Amino acid sequence: MCKLCIGSASGNQPASPSRRAAIGMMGALSLLGLSAAAGVAYAKSPPKPENVLSPDQALKRMMEGNERYTSGKTKSRSVASTRAVLAGGQNPYASVLSCADSRVAPELCFDEEIGDLFVTRVAGNYVTSDILASLEYGVAVLNTPLIMVLGHTSCGAVSAAVSAFEKQTEFPGHIQNIVTELMPAVRATAAEPHQGTLLQAATIKNIKQNVQRLQEATPILSRAVQAGKIKVVGGLYHLDTGDVELV
Ligand SMILES: [Zn+2]
């Protein structure tokens, strides 16, 4: 049986609120226990000690890496030796919810290497249930202290949503799902005074809305935010300069 299913599989009666809370706690503890059993945890010796950081230290490191990237002063890498260090576990210092756009490459734009960033991607960088689950795993099991929602300028996904809003454009197949998910940001932006074009402003609105969704996502992320264990921030990647602007 999956360790996360311990509570729900123990009887057919609906769980009381207090029992549900206990089940939730058991699930969280089991999740942490699972990491130890699988050799993923690193409580005694993290494979990358330099990645054990506070939320503020993690953000500072990301932004300094971006500065190296934009100035062309990136650090040298030894992928083979790092791969060996990480074979038994991982402790990335930040999670990223990035757009899938091929021009936005988190490890490159923050001048990091394997084992540093826990990256989830979807066109339009919005929270889905699967992405939320991955980011919860990053926090609860891997202890990542920082999550960055990373959007970018000239985003095709946001542009599609703007086009659907302004011209009632419809998109084939499952592409329409992206438009549906991004439409709240476009509508909210259009309904208020905003700087720049609707595309520019909606891109930033979408980042901010998804930062808030993660901050309020119960139970794991919201608790970690309230306890000060993690921070969730938004970043806008400029395609032309490579600069990441915090928004
Ligand atoms: Zn994009």
mmCIF file of C-alpha atoms in Angstrom, residues 162 165-166 183-194 197-199 201-202 205:
data_model
loop_
_atom_site.group_PDB
_atom_site.id
_atom_site.type_symbol
_atom_site.label_atom_id
_atom_site.label_comp_id
_atom_site.label_asym_id
_atom_site.label_seq_id
_atom_site.Cartn_x
_atom_site.Cartn_y
_atom_site.Cartn_z
ATOM 1 C CA VAL A 162 -4.789 37.382 -25.141
ATOM 2 C CA PHE A 165 -9.789 37.239 -25.216
ATOM 3 C CA GLU A 166 -9.578 39.944 -27.881
ATOM 4 C CA MET A 183 -7.649 33.499 -19.162
ATOM 5 C CA PRO A 184 -8.227 34.640 -15.542
ATOM 6 C CA ALA A 185 -4.953 36.589 -15.658
ATOM 7 C CA VAL A 186 -5.855 38.158 -18.998
ATOM 8 C CA ARG A 187 -9.382 39.110 -17.896
ATOM 9 C CA ALA A 188 -8.172 40.567 -14.590
ATOM 10 C CA THR A 189 -5.500 42.596 -16.383
ATOM 11 C CA ALA A 190 -7.899 43.922 -19.018
ATOM 12 C CA ALA A 191 -10.314 45.039 -16.305
ATOM 13 C CA GLU A 192 -7.822 47.335 -14.584
ATOM 14 C CA PRO A 193 -5.391 50.086 -15.605
ATOM 15 C CA HIS A 194 -2.098 48.491 -16.597
ATOM 16 C CA THR A 197 0.443 46.100 -23.666
ATOM 17 C CA LEU A 198 -2.161 43.633 -22.483
ATOM 18 C CA LEU A 199 0.305 40.843 -23.262
ATOM 19 C CA ALA A 201 0.787 43.156 -18.203
ATOM 20 C CA ALA A 202 -1.052 39.819 -18.355
ATOM 21 C CA LYS A 205 -0.337 39.152 -13.669
#
